[in-house]
PDB file of C-alpha atoms in Angstrom:
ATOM      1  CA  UNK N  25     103.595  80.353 110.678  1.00  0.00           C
ATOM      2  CA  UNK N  26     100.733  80.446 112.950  1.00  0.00           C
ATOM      3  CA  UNK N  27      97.586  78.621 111.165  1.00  0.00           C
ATOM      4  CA  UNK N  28      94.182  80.277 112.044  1.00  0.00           C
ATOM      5  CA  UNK N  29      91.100  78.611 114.086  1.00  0.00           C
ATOM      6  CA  UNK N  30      89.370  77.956 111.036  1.00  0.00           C
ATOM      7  CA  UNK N  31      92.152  76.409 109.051  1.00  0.00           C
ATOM      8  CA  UNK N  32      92.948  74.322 111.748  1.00  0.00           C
ATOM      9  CA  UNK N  33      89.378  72.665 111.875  1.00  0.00           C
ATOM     10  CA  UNK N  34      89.131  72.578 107.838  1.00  0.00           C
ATOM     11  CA  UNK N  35      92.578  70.601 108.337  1.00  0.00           C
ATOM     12  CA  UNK N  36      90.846  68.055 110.544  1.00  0.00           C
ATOM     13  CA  UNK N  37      88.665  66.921 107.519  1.00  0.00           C
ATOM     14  CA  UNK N  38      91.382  65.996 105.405  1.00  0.00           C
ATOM     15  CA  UNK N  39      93.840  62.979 106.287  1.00  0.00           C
ATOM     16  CA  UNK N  40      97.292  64.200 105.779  1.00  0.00           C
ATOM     17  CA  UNK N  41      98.571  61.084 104.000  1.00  0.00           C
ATOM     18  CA  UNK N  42      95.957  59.937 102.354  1.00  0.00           C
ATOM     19  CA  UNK N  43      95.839  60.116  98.411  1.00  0.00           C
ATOM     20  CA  UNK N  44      92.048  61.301  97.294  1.00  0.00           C
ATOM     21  CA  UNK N  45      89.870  60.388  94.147  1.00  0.00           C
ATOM     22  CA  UNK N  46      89.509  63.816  91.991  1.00  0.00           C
ATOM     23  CA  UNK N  47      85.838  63.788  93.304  1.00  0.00           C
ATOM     24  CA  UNK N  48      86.127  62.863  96.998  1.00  0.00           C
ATOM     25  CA  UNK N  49      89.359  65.746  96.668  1.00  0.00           C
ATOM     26  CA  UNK N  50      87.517  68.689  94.887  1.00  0.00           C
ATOM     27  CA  UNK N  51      84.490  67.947  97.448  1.00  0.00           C
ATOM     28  CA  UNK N  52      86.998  68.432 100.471  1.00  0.00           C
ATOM     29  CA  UNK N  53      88.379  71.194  99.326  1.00  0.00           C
ATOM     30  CA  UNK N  54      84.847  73.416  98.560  1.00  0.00           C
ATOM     31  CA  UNK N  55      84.239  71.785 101.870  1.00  0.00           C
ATOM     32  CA  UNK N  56      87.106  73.320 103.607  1.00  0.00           C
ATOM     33  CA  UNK N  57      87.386  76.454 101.895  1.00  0.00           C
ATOM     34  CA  UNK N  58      85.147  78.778 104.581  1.00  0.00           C
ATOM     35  CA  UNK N  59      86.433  81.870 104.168  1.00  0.00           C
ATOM     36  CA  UNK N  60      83.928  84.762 103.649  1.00  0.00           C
ATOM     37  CA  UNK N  61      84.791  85.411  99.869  1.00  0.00           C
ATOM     38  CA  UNK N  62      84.809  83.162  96.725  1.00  0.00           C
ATOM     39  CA  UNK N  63      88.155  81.284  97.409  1.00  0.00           C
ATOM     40  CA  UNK N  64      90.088  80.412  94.268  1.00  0.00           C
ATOM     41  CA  UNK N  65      90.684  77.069  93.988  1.00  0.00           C
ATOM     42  CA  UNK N  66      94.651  76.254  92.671  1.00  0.00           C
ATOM     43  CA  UNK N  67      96.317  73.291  91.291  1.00  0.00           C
ATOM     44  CA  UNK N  68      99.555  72.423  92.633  1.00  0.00           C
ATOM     45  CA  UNK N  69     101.803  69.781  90.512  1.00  0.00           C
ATOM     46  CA  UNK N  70     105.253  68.715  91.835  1.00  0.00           C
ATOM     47  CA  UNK N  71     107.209  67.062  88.988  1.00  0.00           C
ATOM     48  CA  UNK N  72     110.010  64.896  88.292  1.00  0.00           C
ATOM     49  CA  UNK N  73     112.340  67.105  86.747  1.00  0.00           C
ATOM     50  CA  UNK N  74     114.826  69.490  87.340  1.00  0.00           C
ATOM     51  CA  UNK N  75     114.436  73.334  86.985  1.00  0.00           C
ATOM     52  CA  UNK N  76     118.258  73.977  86.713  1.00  0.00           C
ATOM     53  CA  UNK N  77     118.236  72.681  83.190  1.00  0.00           C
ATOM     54  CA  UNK N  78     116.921  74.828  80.479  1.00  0.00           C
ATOM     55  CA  UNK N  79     115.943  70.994  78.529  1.00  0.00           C
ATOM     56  CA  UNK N  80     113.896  70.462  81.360  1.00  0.00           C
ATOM     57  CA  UNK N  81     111.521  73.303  81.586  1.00  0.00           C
ATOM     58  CA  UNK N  82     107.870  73.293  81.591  1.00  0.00           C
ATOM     59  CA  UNK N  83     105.690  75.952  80.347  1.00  0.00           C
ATOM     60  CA  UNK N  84     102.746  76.796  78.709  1.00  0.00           C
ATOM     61  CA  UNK N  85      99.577  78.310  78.240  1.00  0.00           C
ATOM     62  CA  UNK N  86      96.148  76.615  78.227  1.00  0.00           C
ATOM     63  CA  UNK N  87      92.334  78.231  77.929  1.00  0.00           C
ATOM     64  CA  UNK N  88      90.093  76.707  80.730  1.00  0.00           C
ATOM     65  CA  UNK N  89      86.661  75.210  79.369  1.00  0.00           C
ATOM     66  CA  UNK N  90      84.820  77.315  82.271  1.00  0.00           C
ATOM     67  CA  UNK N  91      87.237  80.251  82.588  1.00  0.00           C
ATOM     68  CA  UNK N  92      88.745  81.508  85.819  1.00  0.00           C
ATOM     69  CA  UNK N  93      86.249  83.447  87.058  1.00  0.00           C
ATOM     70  CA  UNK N  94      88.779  86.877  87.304  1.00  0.00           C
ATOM     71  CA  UNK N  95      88.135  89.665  85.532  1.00  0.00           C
ATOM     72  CA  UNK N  96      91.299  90.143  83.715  1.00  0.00           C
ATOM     73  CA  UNK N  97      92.738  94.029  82.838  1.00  0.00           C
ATOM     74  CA  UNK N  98      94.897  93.754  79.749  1.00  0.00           C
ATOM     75  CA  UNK N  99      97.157  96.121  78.787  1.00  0.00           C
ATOM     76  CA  UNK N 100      98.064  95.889  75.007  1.00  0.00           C
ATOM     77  CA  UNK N 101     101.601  97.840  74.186  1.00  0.00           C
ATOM     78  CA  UNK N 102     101.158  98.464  70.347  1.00  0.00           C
ATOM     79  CA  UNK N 103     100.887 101.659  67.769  1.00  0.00           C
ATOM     80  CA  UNK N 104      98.697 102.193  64.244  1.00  0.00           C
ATOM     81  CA  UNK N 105      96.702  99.876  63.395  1.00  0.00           C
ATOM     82  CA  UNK N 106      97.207  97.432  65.711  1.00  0.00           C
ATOM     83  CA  UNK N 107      96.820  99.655  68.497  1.00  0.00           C
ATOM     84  CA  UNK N 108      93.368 100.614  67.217  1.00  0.00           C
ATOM     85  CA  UNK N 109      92.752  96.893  66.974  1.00  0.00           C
ATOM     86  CA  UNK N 110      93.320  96.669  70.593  1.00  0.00           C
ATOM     87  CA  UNK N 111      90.443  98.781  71.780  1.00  0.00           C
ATOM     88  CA  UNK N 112      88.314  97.250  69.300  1.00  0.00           C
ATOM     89  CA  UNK N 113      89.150  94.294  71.230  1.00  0.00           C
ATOM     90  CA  UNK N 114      88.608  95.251  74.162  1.00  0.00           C
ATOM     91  CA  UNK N 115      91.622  95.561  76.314  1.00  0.00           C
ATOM     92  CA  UNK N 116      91.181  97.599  79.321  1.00  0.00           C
ATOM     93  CA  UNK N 117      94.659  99.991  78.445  1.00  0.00           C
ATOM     94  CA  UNK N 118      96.327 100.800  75.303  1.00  0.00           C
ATOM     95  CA  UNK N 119      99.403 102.747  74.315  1.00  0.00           C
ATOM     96  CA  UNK N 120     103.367 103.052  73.746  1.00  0.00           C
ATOM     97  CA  UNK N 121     106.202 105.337  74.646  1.00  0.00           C
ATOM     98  CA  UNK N 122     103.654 106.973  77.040  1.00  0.00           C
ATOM     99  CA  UNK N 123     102.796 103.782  79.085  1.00  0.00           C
ATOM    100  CA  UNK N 124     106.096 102.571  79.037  1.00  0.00           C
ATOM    101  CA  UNK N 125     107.407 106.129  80.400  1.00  0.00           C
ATOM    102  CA  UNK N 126     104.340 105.718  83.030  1.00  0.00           C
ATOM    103  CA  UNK N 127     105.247 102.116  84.326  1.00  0.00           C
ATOM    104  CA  UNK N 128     109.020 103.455  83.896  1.00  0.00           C
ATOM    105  CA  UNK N 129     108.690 106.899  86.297  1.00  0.00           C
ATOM    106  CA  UNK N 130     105.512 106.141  88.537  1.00  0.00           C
ATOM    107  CA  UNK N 131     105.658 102.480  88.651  1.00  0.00           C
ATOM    108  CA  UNK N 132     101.931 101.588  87.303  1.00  0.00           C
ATOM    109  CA  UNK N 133     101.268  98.515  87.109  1.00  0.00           C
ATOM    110  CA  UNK N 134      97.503  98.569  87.530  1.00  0.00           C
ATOM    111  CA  UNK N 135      96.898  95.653  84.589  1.00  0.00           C
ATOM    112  CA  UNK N 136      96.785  91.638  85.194  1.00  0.00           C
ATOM    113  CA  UNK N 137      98.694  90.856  81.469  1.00  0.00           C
ATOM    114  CA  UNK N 138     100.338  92.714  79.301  1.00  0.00           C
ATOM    115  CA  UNK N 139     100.579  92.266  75.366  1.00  0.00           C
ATOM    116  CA  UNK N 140     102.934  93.788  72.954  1.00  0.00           C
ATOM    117  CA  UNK N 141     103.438  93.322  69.150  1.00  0.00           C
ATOM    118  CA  UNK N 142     106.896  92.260  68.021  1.00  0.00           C
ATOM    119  CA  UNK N 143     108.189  95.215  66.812  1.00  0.00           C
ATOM    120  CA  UNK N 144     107.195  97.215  70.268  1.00  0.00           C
ATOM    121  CA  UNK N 145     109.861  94.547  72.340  1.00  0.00           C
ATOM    122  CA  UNK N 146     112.885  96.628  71.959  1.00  0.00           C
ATOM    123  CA  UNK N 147     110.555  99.277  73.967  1.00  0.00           C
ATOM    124  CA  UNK N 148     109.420  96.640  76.628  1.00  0.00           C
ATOM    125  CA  UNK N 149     112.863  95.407  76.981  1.00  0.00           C
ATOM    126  CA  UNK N 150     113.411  99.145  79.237  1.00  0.00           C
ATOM    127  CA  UNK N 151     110.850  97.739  81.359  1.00  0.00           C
ATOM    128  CA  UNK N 152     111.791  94.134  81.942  1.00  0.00           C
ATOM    129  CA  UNK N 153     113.205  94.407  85.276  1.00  0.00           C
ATOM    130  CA  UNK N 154     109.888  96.171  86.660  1.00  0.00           C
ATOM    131  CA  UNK N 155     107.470  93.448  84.584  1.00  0.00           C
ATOM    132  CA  UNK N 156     109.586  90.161  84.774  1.00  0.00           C
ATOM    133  CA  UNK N 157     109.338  90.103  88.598  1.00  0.00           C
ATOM    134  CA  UNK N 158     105.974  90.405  88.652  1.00  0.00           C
ATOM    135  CA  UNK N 159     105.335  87.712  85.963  1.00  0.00           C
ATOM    136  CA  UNK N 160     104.225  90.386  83.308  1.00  0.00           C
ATOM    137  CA  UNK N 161     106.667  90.421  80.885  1.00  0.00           C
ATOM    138  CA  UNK N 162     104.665  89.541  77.262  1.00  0.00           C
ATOM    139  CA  UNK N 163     106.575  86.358  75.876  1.00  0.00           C
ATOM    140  CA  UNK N 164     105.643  84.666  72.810  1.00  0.00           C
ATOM    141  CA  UNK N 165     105.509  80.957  74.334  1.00  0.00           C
ATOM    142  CA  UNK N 166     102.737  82.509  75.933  1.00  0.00           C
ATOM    143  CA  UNK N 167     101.316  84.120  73.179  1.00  0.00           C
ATOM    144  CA  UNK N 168     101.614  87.314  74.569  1.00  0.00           C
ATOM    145  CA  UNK N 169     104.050  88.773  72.151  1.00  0.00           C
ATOM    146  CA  UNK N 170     101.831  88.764  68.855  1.00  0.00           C
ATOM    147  CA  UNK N 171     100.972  90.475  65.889  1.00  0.00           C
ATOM    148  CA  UNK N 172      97.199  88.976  66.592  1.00  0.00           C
ATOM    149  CA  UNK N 173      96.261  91.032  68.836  1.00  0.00           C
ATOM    150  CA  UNK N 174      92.248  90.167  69.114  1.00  0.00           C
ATOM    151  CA  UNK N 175      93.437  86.446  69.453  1.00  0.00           C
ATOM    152  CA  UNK N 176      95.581  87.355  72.733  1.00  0.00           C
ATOM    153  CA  UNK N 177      92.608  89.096  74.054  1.00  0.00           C
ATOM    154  CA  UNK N 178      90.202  87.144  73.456  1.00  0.00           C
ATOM    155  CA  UNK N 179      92.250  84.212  74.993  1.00  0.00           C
ATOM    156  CA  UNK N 180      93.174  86.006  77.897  1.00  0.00           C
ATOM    157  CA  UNK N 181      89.599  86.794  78.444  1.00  0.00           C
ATOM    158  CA  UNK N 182      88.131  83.354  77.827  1.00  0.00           C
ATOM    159  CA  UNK N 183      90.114  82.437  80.661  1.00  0.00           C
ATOM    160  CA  UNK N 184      93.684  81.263  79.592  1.00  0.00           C
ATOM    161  CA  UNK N 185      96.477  80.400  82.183  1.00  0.00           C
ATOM    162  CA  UNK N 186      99.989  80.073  81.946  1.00  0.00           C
ATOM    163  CA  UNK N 187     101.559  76.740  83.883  1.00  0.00           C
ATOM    164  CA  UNK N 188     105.418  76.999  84.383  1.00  0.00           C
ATOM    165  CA  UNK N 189     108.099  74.901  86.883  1.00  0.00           C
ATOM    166  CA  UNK N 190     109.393  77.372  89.432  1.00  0.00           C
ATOM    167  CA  UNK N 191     112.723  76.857  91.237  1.00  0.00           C
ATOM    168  CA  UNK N 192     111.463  74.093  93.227  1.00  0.00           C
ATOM    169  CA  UNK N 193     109.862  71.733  90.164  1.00  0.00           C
ATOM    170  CA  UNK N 194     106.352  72.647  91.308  1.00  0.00           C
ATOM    171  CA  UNK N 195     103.222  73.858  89.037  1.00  0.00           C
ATOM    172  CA  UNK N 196     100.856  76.237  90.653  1.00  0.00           C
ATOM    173  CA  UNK N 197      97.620  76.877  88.507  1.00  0.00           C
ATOM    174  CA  UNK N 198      94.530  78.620  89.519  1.00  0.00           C
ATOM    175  CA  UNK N 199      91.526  76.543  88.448  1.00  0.00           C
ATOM    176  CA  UNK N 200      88.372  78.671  88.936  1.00  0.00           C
ATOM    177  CA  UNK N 201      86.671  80.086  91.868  1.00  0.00           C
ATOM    178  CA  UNK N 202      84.608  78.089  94.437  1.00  0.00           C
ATOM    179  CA  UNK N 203      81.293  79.132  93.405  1.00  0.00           C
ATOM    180  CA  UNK N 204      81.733  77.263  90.001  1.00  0.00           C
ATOM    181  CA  UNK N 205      81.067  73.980  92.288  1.00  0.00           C
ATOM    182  CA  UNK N 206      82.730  70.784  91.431  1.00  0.00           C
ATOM    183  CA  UNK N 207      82.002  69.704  88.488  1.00  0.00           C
ATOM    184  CA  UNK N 208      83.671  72.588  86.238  1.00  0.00           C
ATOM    185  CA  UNK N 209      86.200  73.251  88.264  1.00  0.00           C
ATOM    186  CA  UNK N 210      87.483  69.342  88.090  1.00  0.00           C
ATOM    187  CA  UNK N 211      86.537  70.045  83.530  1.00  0.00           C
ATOM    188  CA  UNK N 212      89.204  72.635  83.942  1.00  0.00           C
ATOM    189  CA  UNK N 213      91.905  71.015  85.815  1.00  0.00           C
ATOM    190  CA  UNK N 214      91.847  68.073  83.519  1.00  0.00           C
ATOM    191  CA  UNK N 215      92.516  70.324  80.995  1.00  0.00           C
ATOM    192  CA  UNK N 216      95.431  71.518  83.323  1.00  0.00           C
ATOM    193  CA  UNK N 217      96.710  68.083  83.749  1.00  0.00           C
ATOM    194  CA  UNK N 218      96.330  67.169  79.752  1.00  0.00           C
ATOM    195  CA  UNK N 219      98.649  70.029  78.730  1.00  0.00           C
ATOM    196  CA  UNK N 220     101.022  69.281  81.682  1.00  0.00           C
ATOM    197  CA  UNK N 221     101.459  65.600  80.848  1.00  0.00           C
ATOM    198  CA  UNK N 222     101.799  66.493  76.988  1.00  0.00           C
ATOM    199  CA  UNK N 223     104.477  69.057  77.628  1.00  0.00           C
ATOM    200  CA  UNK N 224     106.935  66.554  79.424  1.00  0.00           C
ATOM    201  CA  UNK N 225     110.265  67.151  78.672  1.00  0.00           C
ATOM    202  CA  UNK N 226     112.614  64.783  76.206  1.00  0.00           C
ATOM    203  CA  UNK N 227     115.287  65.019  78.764  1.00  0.00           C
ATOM    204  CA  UNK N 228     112.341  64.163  81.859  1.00  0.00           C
ATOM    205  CA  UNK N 229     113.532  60.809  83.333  1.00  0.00           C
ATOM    206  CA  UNK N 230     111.686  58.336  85.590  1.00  0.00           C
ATOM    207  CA  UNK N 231     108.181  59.365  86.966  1.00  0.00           C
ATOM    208  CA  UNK N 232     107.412  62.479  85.624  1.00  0.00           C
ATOM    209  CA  UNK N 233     104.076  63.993  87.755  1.00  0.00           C
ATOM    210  CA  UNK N 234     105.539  63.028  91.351  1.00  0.00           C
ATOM    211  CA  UNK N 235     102.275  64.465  92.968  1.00  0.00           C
ATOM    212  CA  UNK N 236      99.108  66.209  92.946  1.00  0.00           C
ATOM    213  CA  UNK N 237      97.469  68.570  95.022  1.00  0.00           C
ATOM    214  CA  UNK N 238      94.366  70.871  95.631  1.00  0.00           C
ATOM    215  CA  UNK N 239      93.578  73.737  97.773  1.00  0.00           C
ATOM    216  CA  UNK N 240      91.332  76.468  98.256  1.00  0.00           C
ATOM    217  CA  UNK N 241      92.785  80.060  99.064  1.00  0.00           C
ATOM    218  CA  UNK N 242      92.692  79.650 102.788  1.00  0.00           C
ATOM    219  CA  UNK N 243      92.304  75.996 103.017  1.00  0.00           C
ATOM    220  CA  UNK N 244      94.342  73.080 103.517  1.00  0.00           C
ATOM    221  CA  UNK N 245      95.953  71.450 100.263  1.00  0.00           C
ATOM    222  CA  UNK N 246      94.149  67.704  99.479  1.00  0.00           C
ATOM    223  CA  UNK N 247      96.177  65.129  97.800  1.00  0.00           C
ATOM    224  CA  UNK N 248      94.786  63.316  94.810  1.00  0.00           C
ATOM    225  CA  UNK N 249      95.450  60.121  93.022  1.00  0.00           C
ATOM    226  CA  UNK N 250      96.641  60.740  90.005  1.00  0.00           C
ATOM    227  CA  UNK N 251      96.178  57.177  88.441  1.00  0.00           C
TER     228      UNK N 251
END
């Protein structure tokens, strides 16, 4: 892959071996990130375990002190009471049959999480193959299968993140936008880190967090030192 102008010089500012203090790291990366819009900045954790093994997963949820800085469209799949608990909560789409029939036959999927009460799943489950690909699918180890509702709302709002291994034993969590400066953004990747390193495996052996990265959208990832 061909790597812009701009990228290229970012990549100058960072020394490609070189292991980074959280501060001198975050500061390269706002440094780096020029692109013309507020760059996310994302966490990037490669561990020591292995993904094949369901005693070795990791995955969680976690709410970040300072938020993400996304405006996040819920969509809460519920009926009664709960339903009307939803939109007293303020999620941005609420229904049953006829939203499931509507992601079924036209394929919308204009939402960023979706929430469903227990007794809804058997419903959802016709839609799992359009909603687990795109990471959508409500699950209750991420509280998004619930009979509370205003909790998973509220929570989602308040800016809470899911962290889970994918196929190659990495982490990727967003951490907040650019404009938040460093400061908050390095409150809410501790928080990150915290949950990570308390959600080690039994099964994990030998060093668990191999290594630690940041990066901005479009700029080059920064190593830190994780000691």
């Amino acid at each position: 892959m061909k790597k812009g102008k701009r990228y290229l010089e970012a990549a100058k500012l960072v020394e490609k071996n070189k292991a980074y203090d959280v501060a001198e790291a975050m500061d390269l990366v706002l440094k780096t990130g020029t692109a013309k819009f507020d760059e996310t900045v994302e966490l990037h954790m490669r561990l020591g375990v292995d993904p094949k093994h369901a005693d070795q997963q990791v995955r969680g949820v976690v709410v970040l002190p300072n938020g993400t800085g996304k405006s996040v469209r819920v969509l809460v799949i519920a009926k009664g009471a709960k339903a009307d608990e939803a939109v007293a909560s303020g999620a941005e789409y609420v229904g049953a049959e006829e939203i499931i029939a509507k992601i079924q036959n036209e394929g919308w999927l204009d939402f960023d999480v979706c929430v469903a009460t227990p007794d809804m799943m058997g419903l959802v489950g016709r839609i799992a193959r359009i909603l687990g690909p795109k990471g959508l699918m409500p699950n209750p180890k991420s509280g998004t299968v619930t009979m509370d509702v205003t909790k998973a709302i509220k929570e989602i709002k308040a800016g809470k993140v899911e962290y889970r291994l994918d196929k190659t034993a990495i982490i990727h969590v967003p951490v907040g936008k650019k404009s938040f400066g460093a400061e908050k953004l390095i409150e809410n990747m501790n928080v990150v880190v915290e949950a990570i390193q308390k959600a080690k495996p039994a099964a994990a052996k030998g060093t668990y967090i191999k290594s630690v990265s940041i990066a901005s959208t479009m700029g080059p990832g920064v190593k830190v030192n994780i000691k």
